[in-house]
mmCIF file of C-alpha atoms in Angstrom:
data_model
loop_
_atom_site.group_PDB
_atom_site.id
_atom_site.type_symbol
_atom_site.label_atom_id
_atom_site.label_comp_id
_atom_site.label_asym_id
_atom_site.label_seq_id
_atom_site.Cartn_x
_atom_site.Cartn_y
_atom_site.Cartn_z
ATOM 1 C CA UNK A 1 85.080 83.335 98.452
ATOM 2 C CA UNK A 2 86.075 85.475 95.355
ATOM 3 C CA UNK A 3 86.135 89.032 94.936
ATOM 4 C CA UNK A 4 84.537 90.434 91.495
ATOM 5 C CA UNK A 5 86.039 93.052 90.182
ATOM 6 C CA UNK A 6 86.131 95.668 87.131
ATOM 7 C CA UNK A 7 88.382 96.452 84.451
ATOM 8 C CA UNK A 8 88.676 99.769 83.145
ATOM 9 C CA UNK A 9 90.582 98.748 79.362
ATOM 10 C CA UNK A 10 91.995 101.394 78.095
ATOM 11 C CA UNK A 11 92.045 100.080 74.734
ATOM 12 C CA UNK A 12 88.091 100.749 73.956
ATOM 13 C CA UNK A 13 87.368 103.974 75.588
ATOM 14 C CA UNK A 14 88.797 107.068 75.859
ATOM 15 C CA UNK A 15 90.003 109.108 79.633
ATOM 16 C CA UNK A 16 87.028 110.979 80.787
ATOM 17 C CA UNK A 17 84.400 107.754 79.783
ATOM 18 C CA UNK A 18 87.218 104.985 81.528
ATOM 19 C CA UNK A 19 86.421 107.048 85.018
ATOM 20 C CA UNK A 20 82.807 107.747 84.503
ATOM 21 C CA UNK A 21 82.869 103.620 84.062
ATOM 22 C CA UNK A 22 84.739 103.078 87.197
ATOM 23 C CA UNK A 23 82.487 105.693 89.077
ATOM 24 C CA UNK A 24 79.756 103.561 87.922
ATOM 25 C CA UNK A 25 80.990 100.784 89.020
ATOM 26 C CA UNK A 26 82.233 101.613 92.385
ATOM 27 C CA UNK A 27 78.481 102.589 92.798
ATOM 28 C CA UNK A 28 77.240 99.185 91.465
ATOM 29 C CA UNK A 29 79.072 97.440 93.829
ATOM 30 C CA UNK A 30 82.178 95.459 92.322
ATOM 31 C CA UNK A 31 85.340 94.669 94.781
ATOM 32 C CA UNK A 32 87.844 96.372 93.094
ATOM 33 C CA UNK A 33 89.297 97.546 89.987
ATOM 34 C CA UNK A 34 91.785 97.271 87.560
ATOM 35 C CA UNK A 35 93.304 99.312 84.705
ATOM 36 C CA UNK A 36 95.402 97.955 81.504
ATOM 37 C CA UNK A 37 98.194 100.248 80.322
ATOM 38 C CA UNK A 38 98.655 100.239 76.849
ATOM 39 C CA UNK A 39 99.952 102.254 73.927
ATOM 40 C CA UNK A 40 98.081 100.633 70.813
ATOM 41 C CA UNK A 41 94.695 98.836 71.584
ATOM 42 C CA UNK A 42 95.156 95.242 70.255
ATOM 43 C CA UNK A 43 92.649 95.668 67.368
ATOM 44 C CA UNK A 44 91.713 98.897 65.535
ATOM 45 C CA UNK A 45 88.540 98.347 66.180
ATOM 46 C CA UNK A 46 89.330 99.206 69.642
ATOM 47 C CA UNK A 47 90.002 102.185 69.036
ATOM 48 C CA UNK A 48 91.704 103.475 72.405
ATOM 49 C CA UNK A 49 94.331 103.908 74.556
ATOM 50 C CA UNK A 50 95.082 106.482 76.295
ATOM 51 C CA UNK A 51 97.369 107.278 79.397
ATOM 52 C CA UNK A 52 96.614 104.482 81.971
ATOM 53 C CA UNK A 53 98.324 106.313 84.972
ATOM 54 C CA UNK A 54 96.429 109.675 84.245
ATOM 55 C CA UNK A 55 93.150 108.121 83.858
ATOM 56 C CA UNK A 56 93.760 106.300 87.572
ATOM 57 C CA UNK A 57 94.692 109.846 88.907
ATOM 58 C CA UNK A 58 91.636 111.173 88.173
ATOM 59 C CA UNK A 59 89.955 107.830 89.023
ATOM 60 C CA UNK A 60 91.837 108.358 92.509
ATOM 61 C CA UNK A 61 90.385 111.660 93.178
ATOM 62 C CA UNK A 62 86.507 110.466 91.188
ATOM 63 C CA UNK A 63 85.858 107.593 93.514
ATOM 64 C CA UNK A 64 86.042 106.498 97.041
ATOM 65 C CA UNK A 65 85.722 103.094 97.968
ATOM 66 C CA UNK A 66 86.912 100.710 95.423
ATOM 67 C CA UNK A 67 90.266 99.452 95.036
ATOM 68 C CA UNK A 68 92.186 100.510 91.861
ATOM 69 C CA UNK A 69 95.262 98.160 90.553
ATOM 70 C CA UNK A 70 97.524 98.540 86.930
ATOM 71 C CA UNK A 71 96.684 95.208 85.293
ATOM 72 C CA UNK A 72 99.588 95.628 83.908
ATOM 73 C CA UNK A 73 102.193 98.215 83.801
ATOM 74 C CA UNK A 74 105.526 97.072 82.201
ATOM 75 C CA UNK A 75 108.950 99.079 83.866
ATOM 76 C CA UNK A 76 111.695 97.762 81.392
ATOM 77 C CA UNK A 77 110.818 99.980 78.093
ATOM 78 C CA UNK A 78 108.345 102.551 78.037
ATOM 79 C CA UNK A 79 108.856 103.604 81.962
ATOM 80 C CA UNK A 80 112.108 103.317 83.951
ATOM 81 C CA UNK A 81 111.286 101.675 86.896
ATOM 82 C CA UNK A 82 112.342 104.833 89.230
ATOM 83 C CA UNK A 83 109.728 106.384 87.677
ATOM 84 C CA UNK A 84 107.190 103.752 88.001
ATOM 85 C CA UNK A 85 108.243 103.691 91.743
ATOM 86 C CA UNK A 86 107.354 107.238 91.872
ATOM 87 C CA UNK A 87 104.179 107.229 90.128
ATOM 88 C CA UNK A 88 103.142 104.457 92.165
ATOM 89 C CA UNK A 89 103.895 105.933 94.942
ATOM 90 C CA UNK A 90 101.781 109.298 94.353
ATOM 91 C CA UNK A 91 99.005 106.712 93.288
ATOM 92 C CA UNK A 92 98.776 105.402 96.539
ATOM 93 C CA UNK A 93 98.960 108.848 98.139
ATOM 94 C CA UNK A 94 96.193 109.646 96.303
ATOM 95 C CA UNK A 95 93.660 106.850 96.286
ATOM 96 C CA UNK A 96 94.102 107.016 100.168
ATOM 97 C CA UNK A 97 95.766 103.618 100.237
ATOM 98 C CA UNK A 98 93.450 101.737 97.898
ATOM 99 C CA UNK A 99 96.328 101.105 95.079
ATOM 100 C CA UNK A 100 97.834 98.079 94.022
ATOM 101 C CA UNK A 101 101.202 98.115 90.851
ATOM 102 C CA UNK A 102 100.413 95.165 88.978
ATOM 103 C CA UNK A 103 103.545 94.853 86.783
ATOM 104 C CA UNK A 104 104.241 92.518 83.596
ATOM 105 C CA UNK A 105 107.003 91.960 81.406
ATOM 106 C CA UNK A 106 105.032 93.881 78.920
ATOM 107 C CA UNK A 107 104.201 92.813 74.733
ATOM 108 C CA UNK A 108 105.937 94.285 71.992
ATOM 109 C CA UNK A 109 103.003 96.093 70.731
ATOM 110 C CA UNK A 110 103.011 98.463 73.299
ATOM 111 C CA UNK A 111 106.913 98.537 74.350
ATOM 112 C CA UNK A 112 108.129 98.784 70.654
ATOM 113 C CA UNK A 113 107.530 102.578 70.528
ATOM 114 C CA UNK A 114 110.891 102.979 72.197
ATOM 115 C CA UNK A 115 113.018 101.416 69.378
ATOM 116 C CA UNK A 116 115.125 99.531 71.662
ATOM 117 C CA UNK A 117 113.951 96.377 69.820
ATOM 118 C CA UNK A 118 112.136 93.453 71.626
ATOM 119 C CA UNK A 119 114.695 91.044 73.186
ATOM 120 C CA UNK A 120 114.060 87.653 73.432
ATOM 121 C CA UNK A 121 111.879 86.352 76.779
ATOM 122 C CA UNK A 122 114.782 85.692 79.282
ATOM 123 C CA UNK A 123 116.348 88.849 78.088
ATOM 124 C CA UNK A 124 113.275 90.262 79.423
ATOM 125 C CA UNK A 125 113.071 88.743 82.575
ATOM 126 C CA UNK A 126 116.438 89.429 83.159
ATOM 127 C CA UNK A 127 115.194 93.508 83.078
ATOM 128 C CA UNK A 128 112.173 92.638 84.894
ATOM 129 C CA UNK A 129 113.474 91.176 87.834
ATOM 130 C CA UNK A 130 115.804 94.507 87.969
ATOM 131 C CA UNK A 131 112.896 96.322 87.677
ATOM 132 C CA UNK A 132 111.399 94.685 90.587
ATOM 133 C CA UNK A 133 113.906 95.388 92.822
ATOM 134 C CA UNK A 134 114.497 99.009 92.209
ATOM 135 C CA UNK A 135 110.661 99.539 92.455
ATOM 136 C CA UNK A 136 110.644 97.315 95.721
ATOM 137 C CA UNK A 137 113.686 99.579 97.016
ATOM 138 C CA UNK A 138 112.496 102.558 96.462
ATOM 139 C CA UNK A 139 109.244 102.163 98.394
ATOM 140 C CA UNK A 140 110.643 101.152 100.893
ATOM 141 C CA UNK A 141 112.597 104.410 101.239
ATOM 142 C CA UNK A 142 115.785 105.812 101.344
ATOM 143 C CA UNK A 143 117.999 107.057 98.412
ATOM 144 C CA UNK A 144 118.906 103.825 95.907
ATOM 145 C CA UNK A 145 121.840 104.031 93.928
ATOM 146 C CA UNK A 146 121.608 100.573 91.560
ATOM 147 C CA UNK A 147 124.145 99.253 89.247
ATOM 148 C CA UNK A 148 122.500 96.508 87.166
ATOM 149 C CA UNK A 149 123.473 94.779 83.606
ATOM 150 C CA UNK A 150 120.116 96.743 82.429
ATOM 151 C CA UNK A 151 119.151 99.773 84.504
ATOM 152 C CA UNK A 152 121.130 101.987 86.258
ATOM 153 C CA UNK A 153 119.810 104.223 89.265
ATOM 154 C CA UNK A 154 121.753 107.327 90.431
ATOM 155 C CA UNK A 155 121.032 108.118 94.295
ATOM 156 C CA UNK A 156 117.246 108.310 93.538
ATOM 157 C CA UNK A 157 114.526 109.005 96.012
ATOM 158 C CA UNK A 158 110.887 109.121 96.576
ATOM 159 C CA UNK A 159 110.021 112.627 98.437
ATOM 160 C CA UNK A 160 106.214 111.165 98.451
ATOM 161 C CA UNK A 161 105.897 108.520 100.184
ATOM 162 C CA UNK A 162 102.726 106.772 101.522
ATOM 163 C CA UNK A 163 102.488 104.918 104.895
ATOM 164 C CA UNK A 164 101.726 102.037 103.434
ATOM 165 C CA UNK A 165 103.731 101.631 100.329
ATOM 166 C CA UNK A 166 100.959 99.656 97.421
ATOM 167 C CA UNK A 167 100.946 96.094 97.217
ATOM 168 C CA UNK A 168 102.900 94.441 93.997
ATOM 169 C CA UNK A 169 101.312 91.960 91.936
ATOM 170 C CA UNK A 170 103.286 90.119 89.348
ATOM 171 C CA UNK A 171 101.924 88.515 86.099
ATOM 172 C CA UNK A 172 102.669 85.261 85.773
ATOM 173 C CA UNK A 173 102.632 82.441 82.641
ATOM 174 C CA UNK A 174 105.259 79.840 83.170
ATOM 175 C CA UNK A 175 107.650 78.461 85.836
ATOM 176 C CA UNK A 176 110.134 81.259 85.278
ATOM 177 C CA UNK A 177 107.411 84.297 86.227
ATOM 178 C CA UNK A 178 106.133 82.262 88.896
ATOM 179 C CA UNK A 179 109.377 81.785 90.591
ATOM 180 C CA UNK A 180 109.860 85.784 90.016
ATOM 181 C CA UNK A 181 106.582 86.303 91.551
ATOM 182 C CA UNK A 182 107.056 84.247 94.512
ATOM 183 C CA UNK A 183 109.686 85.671 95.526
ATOM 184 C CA UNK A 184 109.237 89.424 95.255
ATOM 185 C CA UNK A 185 105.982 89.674 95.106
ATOM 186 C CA UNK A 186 102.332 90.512 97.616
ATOM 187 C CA UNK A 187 99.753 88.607 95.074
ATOM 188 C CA UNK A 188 100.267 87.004 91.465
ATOM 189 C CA UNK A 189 98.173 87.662 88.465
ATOM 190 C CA UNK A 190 97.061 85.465 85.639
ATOM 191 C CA UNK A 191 95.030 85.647 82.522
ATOM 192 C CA UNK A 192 93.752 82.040 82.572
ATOM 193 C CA UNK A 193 92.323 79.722 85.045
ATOM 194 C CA UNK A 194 95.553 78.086 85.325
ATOM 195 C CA UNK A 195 95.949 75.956 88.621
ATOM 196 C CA UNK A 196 99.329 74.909 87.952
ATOM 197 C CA UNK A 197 100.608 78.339 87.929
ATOM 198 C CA UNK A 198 99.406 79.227 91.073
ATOM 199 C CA UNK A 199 100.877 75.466 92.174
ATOM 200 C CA UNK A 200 104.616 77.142 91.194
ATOM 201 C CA UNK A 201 103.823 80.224 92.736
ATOM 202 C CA UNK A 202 103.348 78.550 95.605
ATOM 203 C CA UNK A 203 106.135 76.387 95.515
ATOM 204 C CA UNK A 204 108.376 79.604 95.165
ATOM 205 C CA UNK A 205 107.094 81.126 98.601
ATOM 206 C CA UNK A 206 103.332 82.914 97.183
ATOM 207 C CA UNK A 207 101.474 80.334 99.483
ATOM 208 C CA UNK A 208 98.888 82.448 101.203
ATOM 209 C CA UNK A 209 98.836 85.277 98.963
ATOM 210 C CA UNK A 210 96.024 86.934 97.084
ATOM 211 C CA UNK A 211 95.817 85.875 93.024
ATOM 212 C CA UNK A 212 94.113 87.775 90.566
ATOM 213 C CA UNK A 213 92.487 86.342 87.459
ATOM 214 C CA UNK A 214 90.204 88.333 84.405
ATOM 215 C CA UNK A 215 88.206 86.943 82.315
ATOM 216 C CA UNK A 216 86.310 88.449 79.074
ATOM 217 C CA UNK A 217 82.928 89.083 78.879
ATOM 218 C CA UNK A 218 79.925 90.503 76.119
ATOM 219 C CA UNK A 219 76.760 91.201 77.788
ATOM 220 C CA UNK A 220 74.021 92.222 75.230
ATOM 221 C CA UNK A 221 70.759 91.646 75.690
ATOM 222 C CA UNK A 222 70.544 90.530 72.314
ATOM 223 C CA UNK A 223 73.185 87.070 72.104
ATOM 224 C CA UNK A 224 73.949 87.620 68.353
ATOM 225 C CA UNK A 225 75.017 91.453 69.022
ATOM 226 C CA UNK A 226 77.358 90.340 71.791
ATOM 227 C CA UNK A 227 78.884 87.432 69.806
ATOM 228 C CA UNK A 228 79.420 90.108 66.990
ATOM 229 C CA UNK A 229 80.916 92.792 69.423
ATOM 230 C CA UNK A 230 83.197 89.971 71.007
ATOM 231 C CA UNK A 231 84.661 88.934 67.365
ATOM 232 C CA UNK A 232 85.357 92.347 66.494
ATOM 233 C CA UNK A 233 87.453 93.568 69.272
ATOM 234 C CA UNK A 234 88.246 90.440 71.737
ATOM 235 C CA UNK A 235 89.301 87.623 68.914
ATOM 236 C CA UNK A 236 92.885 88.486 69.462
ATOM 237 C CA UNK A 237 92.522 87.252 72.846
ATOM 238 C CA UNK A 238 92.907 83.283 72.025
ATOM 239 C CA UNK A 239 96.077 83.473 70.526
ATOM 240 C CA UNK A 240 97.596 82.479 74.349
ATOM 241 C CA UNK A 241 99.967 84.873 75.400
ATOM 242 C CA UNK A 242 103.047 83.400 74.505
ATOM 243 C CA UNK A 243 101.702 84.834 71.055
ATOM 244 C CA UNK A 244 100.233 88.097 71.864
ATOM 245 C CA UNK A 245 103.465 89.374 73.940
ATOM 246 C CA UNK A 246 105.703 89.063 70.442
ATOM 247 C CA UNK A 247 103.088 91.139 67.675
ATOM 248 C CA UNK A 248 104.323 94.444 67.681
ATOM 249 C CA UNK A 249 101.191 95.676 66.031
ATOM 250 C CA UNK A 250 97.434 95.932 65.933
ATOM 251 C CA UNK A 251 97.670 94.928 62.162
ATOM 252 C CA UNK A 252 99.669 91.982 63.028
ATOM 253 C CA UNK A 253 96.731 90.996 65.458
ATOM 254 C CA UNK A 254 94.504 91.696 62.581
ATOM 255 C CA UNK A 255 96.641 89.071 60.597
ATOM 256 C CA UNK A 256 96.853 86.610 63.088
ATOM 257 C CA UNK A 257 93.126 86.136 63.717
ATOM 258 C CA UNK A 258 91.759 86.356 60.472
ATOM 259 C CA UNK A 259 90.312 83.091 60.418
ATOM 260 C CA UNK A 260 88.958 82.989 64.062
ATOM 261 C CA UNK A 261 85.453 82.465 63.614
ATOM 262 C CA UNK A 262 82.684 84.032 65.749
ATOM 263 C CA UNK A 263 81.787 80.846 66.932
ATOM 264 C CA UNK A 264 85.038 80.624 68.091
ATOM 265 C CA UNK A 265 85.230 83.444 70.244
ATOM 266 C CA UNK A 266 81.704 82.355 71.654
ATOM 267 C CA UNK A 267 83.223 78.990 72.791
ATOM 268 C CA UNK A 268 85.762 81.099 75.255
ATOM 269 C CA UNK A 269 84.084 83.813 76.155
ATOM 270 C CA UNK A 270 80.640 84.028 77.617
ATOM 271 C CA UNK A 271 78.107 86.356 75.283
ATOM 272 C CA UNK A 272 74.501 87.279 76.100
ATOM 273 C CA UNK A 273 72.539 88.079 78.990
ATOM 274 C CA UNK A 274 72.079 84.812 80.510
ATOM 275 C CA UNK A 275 73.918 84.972 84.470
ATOM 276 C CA UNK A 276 74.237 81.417 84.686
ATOM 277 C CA UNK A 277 76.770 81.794 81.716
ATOM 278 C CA UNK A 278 78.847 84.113 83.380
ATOM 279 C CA UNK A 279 78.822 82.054 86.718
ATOM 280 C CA UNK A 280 80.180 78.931 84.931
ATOM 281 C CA UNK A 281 82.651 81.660 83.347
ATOM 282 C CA UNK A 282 84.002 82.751 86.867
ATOM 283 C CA UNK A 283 84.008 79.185 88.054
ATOM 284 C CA UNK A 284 87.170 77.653 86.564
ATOM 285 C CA UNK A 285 89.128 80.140 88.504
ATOM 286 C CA UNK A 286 87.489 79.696 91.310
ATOM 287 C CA UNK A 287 88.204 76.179 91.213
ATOM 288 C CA UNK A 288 91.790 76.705 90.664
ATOM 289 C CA UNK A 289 91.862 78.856 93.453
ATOM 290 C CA UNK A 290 91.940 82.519 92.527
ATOM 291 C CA UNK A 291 90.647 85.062 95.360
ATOM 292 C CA UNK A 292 89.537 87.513 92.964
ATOM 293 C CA UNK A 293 88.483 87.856 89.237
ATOM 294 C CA UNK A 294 88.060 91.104 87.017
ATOM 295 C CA UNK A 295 85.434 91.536 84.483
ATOM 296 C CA UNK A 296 86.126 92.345 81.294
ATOM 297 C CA UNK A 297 83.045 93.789 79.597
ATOM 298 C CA UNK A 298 83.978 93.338 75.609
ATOM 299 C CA UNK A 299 83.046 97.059 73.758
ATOM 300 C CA UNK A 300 83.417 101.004 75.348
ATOM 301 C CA UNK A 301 80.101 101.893 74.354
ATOM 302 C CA UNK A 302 78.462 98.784 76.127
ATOM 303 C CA UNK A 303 79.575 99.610 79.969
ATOM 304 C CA UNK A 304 77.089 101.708 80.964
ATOM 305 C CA UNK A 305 74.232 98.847 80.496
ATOM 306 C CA UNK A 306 76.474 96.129 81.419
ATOM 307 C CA UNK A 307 77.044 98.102 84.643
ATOM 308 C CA UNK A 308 73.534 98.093 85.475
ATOM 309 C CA UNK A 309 72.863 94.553 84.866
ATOM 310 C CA UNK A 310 75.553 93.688 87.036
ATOM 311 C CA UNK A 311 74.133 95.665 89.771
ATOM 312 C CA UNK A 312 70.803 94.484 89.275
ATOM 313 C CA UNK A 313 71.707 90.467 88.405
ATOM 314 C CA UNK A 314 75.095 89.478 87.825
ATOM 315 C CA UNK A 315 76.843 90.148 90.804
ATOM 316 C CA UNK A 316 74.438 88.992 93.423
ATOM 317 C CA UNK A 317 74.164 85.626 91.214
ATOM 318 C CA UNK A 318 78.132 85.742 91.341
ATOM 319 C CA UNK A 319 78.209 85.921 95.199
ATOM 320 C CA UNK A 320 75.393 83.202 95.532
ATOM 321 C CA UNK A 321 77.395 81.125 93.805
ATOM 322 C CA UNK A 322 81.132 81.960 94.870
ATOM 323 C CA UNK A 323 80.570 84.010 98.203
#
């Protein structure tokens, strides 16, 4: 069984239209949602990105049912991690115990604004896992005073606390995340259909544990519209992430991709309005055993119809296939 869920991206629409989407789609029936938190969408022709952990506020307070999760906030730059304890914290309080902190190591394109520089990757692991345990900490109560080689914590306190303090998810891409992950954290989170990641996770003590793919998608009625809509704003999204976490720009994504074709981007990502498409999509990660998968609709001014397909075709086809 896999859960289908919803991404609101932040990097093609602005606040008020990313929680009329998730209304929507709460109402068309998807299992949860999630939220990217960015500061620069990856391509201009995005266009977006505004405050991730306002727009899930006022998602908090717009919807009822369905789940809402940062996919993914970064605490070593932009946010100390007190703080992202804290805002987490008041999340949960206010979506009633649907919230889940999906946290990352982050990309220079959206951490750079600090000028700290972007350290090298085990630099950044190195403030991630202290991240993770202040975070961790400080849900769990208490006042935390924390004396690390990177962040420092001076008898800090949540005054808000839920009952049940939210769930953390952990992005994963190589042995080194994985082994982070399965140690601190309640479900892992990938961007590809990956089996051998969630093999490490697993080895490190995630065995049992929720895992949370996304996958792109362009639904247009009209095949050569979506192809054209997925080129424009999703091409970036090839370049593997060992790539895209080191550009510090959108024009540097611009650079990178200018000879991705759209029949490139067609080959990954599934474009039209044919379901069966979008069920072969899904099915690598169900294969590699992920228990839930986003959607990614490619284009802010595209959700709206998209939404009501899905209602209509693509998620019962989904759960006939997967559950």
């Amino acid at each position: 069984m896999v859960q289908i869920g919803y991404t609101m991206m932040t990097e093609q629409a602005g606040p008020r239209e990313l929680v009329e989407h998730v209304v929507r789609a709460e109402e068309a029936g998807f299992d949860f949602s999630v939220t990217s938190d960015h500061y620069f969408p990856w391509l201009r022709e995005q266009g977006h990105a505004p405050y991730a952990w306002a727009v899930l506020g006022a998602a908090a307070q717009a919807t009822t049912r369905i789940p809402l999760m940062t996919y993914v906030t970064c605490p070593t730059f932009r946010y100390h991690p007190a703080v992202v304890a804290q805002k987490a914290a008041t999340l949960q309080l206010l979506s009633q115990g649907r919230f889940r902190l999906g946290l990352g190591s982050g990309e220079s394109l959206n951490e750079h604004v600090t000028g700290e520089g972007w350290p090298t990757v085990d630099v950044r692991h190195e403030r991630f896992e202290e991240a993770v345990e202040i975070i961790t900490a400080l849900l769990e109560g208490g006042h935390l005073t924390y004396h690390g080689e990177h962040f420092q914590v001076d008898s800090a306190k949540l005054w808000d606390l839920p009952e049940r303090p939210p769930q953390i998810g952990i992005a994963v891409s190589g042995e080194q995340s994985c082994a982070l992950a399965g140690h601190y954290a309640d479900l892992v989170i990938a961007t590809e259909p990956k089996k051998e990641l969630l093999d490490l996770f697993d080895q490190h003590g995630g065995e049992g544990k929720p895992r949370v793919g996304q996958l792109p998608v362009s639904f247009d009625p009209d095949r050569e519209t979506a192809v054209r809509r997925a080129h424009e704003q999703f091409r970036w999204f090839g370049l593997g992430w060992k790539v895209n976490a080191e550009l510090p720009h959108p024009d540097s994504f611009s650079s990178a991709t200018q000879f991705v074709r759209p029949d490139d981007v067609a080959a990954s990502i599934p474009c039209g309005d044919d379901p069966e498409a979008f069920v072969e999509a899904v099915r690598p990660y169900a294969e590699a055993g992920f228990t839930e998968v986003a959607l990614v609709q490619i284009g802010g001014e595209s959700q709206h119809t998209f939404l009501e397909w899905s209602e209509r075709i693509l998620l019962p086809e989904l759960r006939n296939a997967f559950g």
